[in-house]
C-alpha positions as CSV (number, residue, x, y, z in Angstrom):
1,X,-18.7,27.1,103.7
2,X,-21.0,28.5,106.4
3,X,-23.9,26.0,106.4
4,X,-26.1,27.9,109.0
5,X,-29.8,27.7,108.2
6,X,-32.8,29.6,109.3
7,X,-36.4,28.1,108.9
8,X,-39.4,30.2,107.9
9,X,-42.8,28.5,107.6
10,X,-41.1,25.2,106.9
11,X,-38.7,26.5,104.3
12,X,-35.0,26.2,105.0
13,X,-32.9,29.4,104.2
14,X,-29.2,29.4,104.0
15,X,-27.5,32.2,106.1
16,X,-24.2,33.0,104.4
17,X,-22.4,35.9,102.7
18,X,-22.0,36.7,99.0
19,X,-18.3,36.0,99.3
20,X,-19.1,32.5,100.7
21,X,-21.6,31.8,97.9
22,X,-18.8,32.6,95.3
23,X,-16.4,30.3,97.2
24,X,-19.1,27.6,97.2
25,X,-19.6,28.0,93.4
26,X,-15.8,27.9,92.7
27,X,-15.4,24.8,94.8
28,X,-18.4,22.9,93.2
29,X,-17.2,23.8,89.7
30,X,-13.6,22.7,90.5
31,X,-14.8,19.4,91.9
32,X,-17.3,19.0,89.0
33,X,-20.1,18.6,91.5
34,X,-23.4,20.0,90.1
35,X,-25.3,22.5,92.2
36,X,-28.7,24.2,92.2
37,X,-29.2,27.7,93.9
38,X,-32.6,29.1,94.6
39,X,-33.5,32.5,95.8
40,X,-36.8,32.5,97.7
41,X,-38.5,35.7,98.8
42,X,-41.6,36.3,100.9
43,X,-43.9,35.6,97.9
44,X,-42.2,32.3,97.1
45,X,-42.3,31.2,100.8
46,X,-46.0,31.9,100.9
47,X,-46.6,29.9,97.7
48,X,-44.7,27.0,99.1
49,X,-47.3,26.7,101.9
50,X,-49.8,25.3,99.3
51,X,-47.3,24.0,96.7
52,X,-45.5,21.2,98.5
53,X,-43.6,20.3,95.3
54,X,-42.1,23.8,95.3
55,X,-41.3,23.6,99.1
56,X,-39.5,20.2,98.5
57,X,-37.4,21.7,95.7
58,X,-36.4,24.7,97.7
59,X,-35.5,22.5,100.7
60,X,-33.5,20.2,98.7
61,X,-31.6,22.8,96.7
62,X,-27.8,23.2,97.2
63,X,-28.3,26.7,98.5
64,X,-31.4,28.7,99.4
65,X,-30.4,32.3,99.8
66,X,-32.8,34.9,101.1
67,X,-33.7,37.4,98.3
68,X,-34.3,40.5,100.3
69,X,-34.8,41.8,103.8
70,X,-38.3,40.3,104.3
71,X,-37.1,36.8,105.1
72,X,-34.4,38.1,107.5
73,X,-37.1,40.1,109.3
74,X,-39.3,36.9,109.5
75,X,-36.4,34.6,110.6
76,X,-35.4,37.1,113.4
77,X,-39.0,37.6,114.6
78,X,-39.6,33.8,114.8
79,X,-36.5,33.1,116.9
80,X,-37.4,35.6,119.6
81,X,-38.7,34.1,122.9
82,X,-42.4,34.7,123.8
83,X,-44.6,33.9,126.8
84,X,-46.6,30.7,126.7
85,X,-49.7,32.4,128.2
86,X,-52.0,33.1,125.2
87,X,-53.3,36.4,126.8
88,X,-49.7,37.8,127.0
89,X,-48.4,36.1,123.9
90,X,-50.3,38.0,121.3
91,X,-49.5,41.5,122.5
92,X,-45.9,40.5,123.3
93,X,-45.4,39.1,119.8
94,X,-47.0,42.2,118.3
95,X,-44.5,44.5,120.0
96,X,-41.7,42.1,118.9
97,X,-42.9,42.6,115.3
98,X,-42.7,46.4,115.8
99,X,-39.2,46.1,117.1
100,X,-38.1,43.9,114.3
101,X,-39.5,46.5,111.9
102,X,-37.6,49.3,113.7
103,X,-34.4,47.2,113.6
104,X,-34.5,47.4,109.7
105,X,-33.7,51.0,110.2
106,X,-31.7,51.1,113.5
107,X,-29.9,47.7,114.0
108,X,-29.3,45.6,110.9
109,X,-26.4,43.7,112.5
110,X,-28.9,42.3,115.1
111,X,-31.6,41.8,112.4
112,X,-29.4,39.8,110.1
113,X,-28.0,37.5,112.8
114,X,-30.2,34.6,111.8
115,X,-30.4,35.1,108.0
116,X,-28.4,37.4,105.8
117,X,-30.3,38.8,102.8
118,X,-28.7,38.5,99.4
119,X,-30.4,40.1,96.4
120,X,-30.6,37.6,93.6
121,X,-29.8,40.2,90.9
122,X,-26.7,41.2,92.9
123,X,-25.6,37.6,93.3
124,X,-26.1,37.2,89.5
125,X,-23.8,40.0,88.7
126,X,-21.2,38.8,91.3
127,X,-21.2,35.4,89.5
128,X,-20.8,37.0,86.1
129,X,-17.8,38.9,87.5
130,X,-16.4,35.6,88.8
131,X,-17.0,34.0,85.4
132,X,-15.1,36.7,83.8
133,X,-12.1,36.1,86.0
134,X,-12.2,32.4,85.3
135,X,-13.2,32.6,81.7
136,X,-16.4,30.5,82.2
137,X,-19.3,29.8,79.9
138,X,-22.7,31.3,80.9
139,X,-26.1,30.4,79.5
140,X,-29.1,32.7,80.0
141,X,-32.5,31.1,79.7
142,X,-35.9,32.7,79.9
143,X,-36.9,36.3,80.3
144,X,-39.5,38.0,78.0
145,X,-39.4,40.1,74.9
146,X,-35.7,39.4,74.2
147,X,-34.6,40.3,77.7
148,X,-32.1,37.4,77.8
149,X,-30.4,38.4,74.6
150,X,-30.2,42.1,75.6
151,X,-28.8,41.1,79.0
152,X,-26.2,38.9,77.4
153,X,-25.1,41.5,74.9
154,X,-24.8,44.2,77.5
155,X,-22.8,42.0,79.8
156,X,-20.6,40.8,77.0
157,X,-19.4,44.4,76.5
158,X,-18.1,44.6,80.0
159,X,-17.1,41.0,80.7
160,X,-15.2,40.0,77.6
161,X,-13.8,36.8,78.9
162,X,-17.2,35.2,79.5
163,X,-18.7,33.2,76.7
164,X,-22.5,33.8,76.6
165,X,-25.3,32.0,75.0
166,X,-29.1,32.5,75.5
167,X,-32.5,31.2,74.6
168,X,-35.9,32.5,75.7
169,X,-37.7,29.2,75.6
170,X,-41.4,28.5,75.3
171,X,-44.3,29.5,77.5
172,X,-44.5,27.3,80.6
173,X,-47.3,26.4,83.0
174,X,-46.9,26.5,86.8
175,X,-45.4,23.1,86.7
176,X,-42.5,24.3,84.5
177,X,-43.9,22.3,81.5
178,X,-44.6,23.8,78.0
179,X,-48.2,24.5,77.4
180,X,-48.3,23.2,73.8
181,X,-46.9,20.7,71.4
182,X,-44.8,23.5,69.7
183,X,-43.6,24.4,73.1
184,X,-42.4,20.9,73.8
185,X,-40.4,21.0,70.6
186,X,-38.9,24.3,71.5
187,X,-38.0,23.1,74.9
188,X,-36.1,20.1,73.4
189,X,-34.2,22.7,71.2
190,X,-33.4,24.8,74.3
191,X,-32.2,21.7,76.2
192,X,-30.1,20.7,73.2
193,X,-28.6,24.2,73.0
194,X,-27.7,24.1,76.6
195,X,-26.1,20.6,76.4
196,X,-24.0,21.5,73.3
197,X,-22.8,24.8,74.9
198,X,-22.0,23.0,78.2
199,X,-22.1,26.1,80.3
200,X,-20.4,26.4,83.7
201,X,-23.4,28.5,84.9
202,X,-27.0,28.3,83.8
203,X,-29.2,31.2,84.9
204,X,-33.0,30.6,84.5
205,X,-35.3,33.7,84.6
206,X,-39.0,32.9,84.8
207,X,-41.8,33.5,87.4
208,X,-41.7,31.2,90.4
209,X,-42.6,28.3,90.6
210,X,-42.0,27.7,86.9
211,X,-38.2,28.3,87.1
212,X,-37.6,26.1,90.1
213,X,-39.7,23.3,88.8
214,X,-38.1,23.5,85.3
215,X,-34.6,23.2,86.7
216,X,-35.6,20.4,89.1
217,X,-37.1,18.4,86.1
218,X,-34.1,18.8,83.9
219,X,-31.0,19.3,86.0
220,X,-29.9,15.6,86.0
221,X,-30.0,15.7,82.1
222,X,-28.1,19.0,81.6
223,X,-24.5,19.3,80.8
224,X,-23.9,22.2,83.2
225,X,-21.7,23.1,86.1
226,X,-24.6,24.5,88.1
227,X,-27.9,26.4,87.9
228,X,-29.4,29.4,89.6
229,X,-32.9,30.8,89.4
230,X,-32.9,34.6,88.9
231,X,-36.7,35.5,88.5
232,X,-37.0,39.0,87.0
233,X,-33.3,39.9,86.9
234,X,-33.1,40.0,83.0
235,X,-35.9,42.7,83.2
236,X,-33.6,45.0,85.2
237,X,-30.5,44.4,83.1
238,X,-32.4,44.8,79.9
239,X,-33.8,48.2,81.1
240,X,-37.4,46.9,81.0
241,X,-38.0,47.7,84.7
242,X,-36.4,50.4,86.8
243,X,-34.3,49.4,89.7
244,X,-35.5,50.5,93.2
245,X,-33.5,53.2,95.1
246,X,-30.8,51.7,97.3
247,X,-32.5,53.2,100.4
248,X,-35.8,51.4,99.6
249,X,-33.9,48.1,99.2
250,X,-32.1,48.5,102.5
251,X,-35.3,49.2,104.4
252,X,-37.1,46.3,102.9
253,X,-39.5,48.5,100.8
254,X,-38.8,47.0,97.4
255,X,-42.3,45.7,97.4
256,X,-43.6,49.3,97.5
257,X,-41.4,50.2,94.6
258,X,-42.6,47.3,92.6
259,X,-46.2,48.2,93.4
260,X,-45.6,51.7,92.0
261,X,-43.6,50.7,88.9
262,X,-45.3,47.4,88.1
263,X,-49.0,47.7,89.1
264,X,-50.0,44.8,86.9
265,X,-48.2,42.6,89.5
266,X,-50.1,44.1,92.4
267,X,-51.6,40.8,93.5
268,X,-48.3,39.0,93.8
269,X,-46.6,42.1,95.3
270,X,-49.2,42.3,98.1
271,X,-48.2,38.8,99.2
272,X,-44.8,40.4,100.2
273,X,-46.7,43.0,102.3
274,X,-49.0,42.7,104.2
275,X,-49.9,39.0,103.7
276,X,-46.6,37.5,104.5
277,X,-45.9,39.4,107.7
278,X,-49.4,38.6,108.9
279,X,-48.9,34.9,108.1
280,X,-45.7,34.8,110.0
281,X,-47.3,36.6,113.0
282,X,-50.2,34.1,113.1
283,X,-47.7,31.2,112.8
284,X,-45.7,32.4,115.7
285,X,-48.6,32.9,118.1
286,X,-49.7,29.3,117.5
287,X,-46.4,27.4,117.8
288,X,-44.1,26.7,120.6
289,X,-41.2,29.0,120.9
290,X,-38.6,29.5,123.7
291,X,-40.4,31.1,126.6
292,X,-39.5,34.7,127.5
293,X,-38.3,35.3,131.0
């Protein structure tokens, strides 16, 4: 498998295709080698700057795939040469940033040269299709208001060779730990259900960093083939959140769609834009990069 990586603010991102991710999963399951796939986006990369435990989990995962165009833009921008002279460097980098933004519309082949974006929800469905071909067992954990169950039942109608199981689980804190004694009991029941089901694939849908930290804490004690975090994926499949138009996804404007359709998440969404691009810009003007000719 292509093991090329990009690095953004100290976070390693795998640059690969959806087809190669599927090949990786097939190989690891065939060889009974447990794996853990994470799907960082700009919000998660920003959070990892303060949360070193989260950063360590992402950097030690089996695969860290870029969930959306924002990380591809950042990676391409950071690899561009810039002058060492500080008076020239700031305006030079500013215009580089404008060009990277335009490339989102005009030259995606160039833009994605360093890091290919793979939407987590699309990778999730690709893996469900693969599971259907192989007759695998799939466990859905997390979601809210029955989203996991609705997602599993909908998928079961189309992918009849997959054996599905699901549990919502308790409420977790930011460390991925239950917030109450009752939650601890419920967590044990979820772990027991997973281990008795012995899924080939475990998908965990919570807010970051809860999902990453929960898997990291439990993965060595789970009877699974591999695990992947999927964030809000169940919301979309359950119909609790509208999918963004394809053109908005393609141009890296999903943050704007989410701001319109999920205003209660505004604080988190604004991390994707403009806070993340600004942080990347400030990072570049203060670090050494190859000097422009």
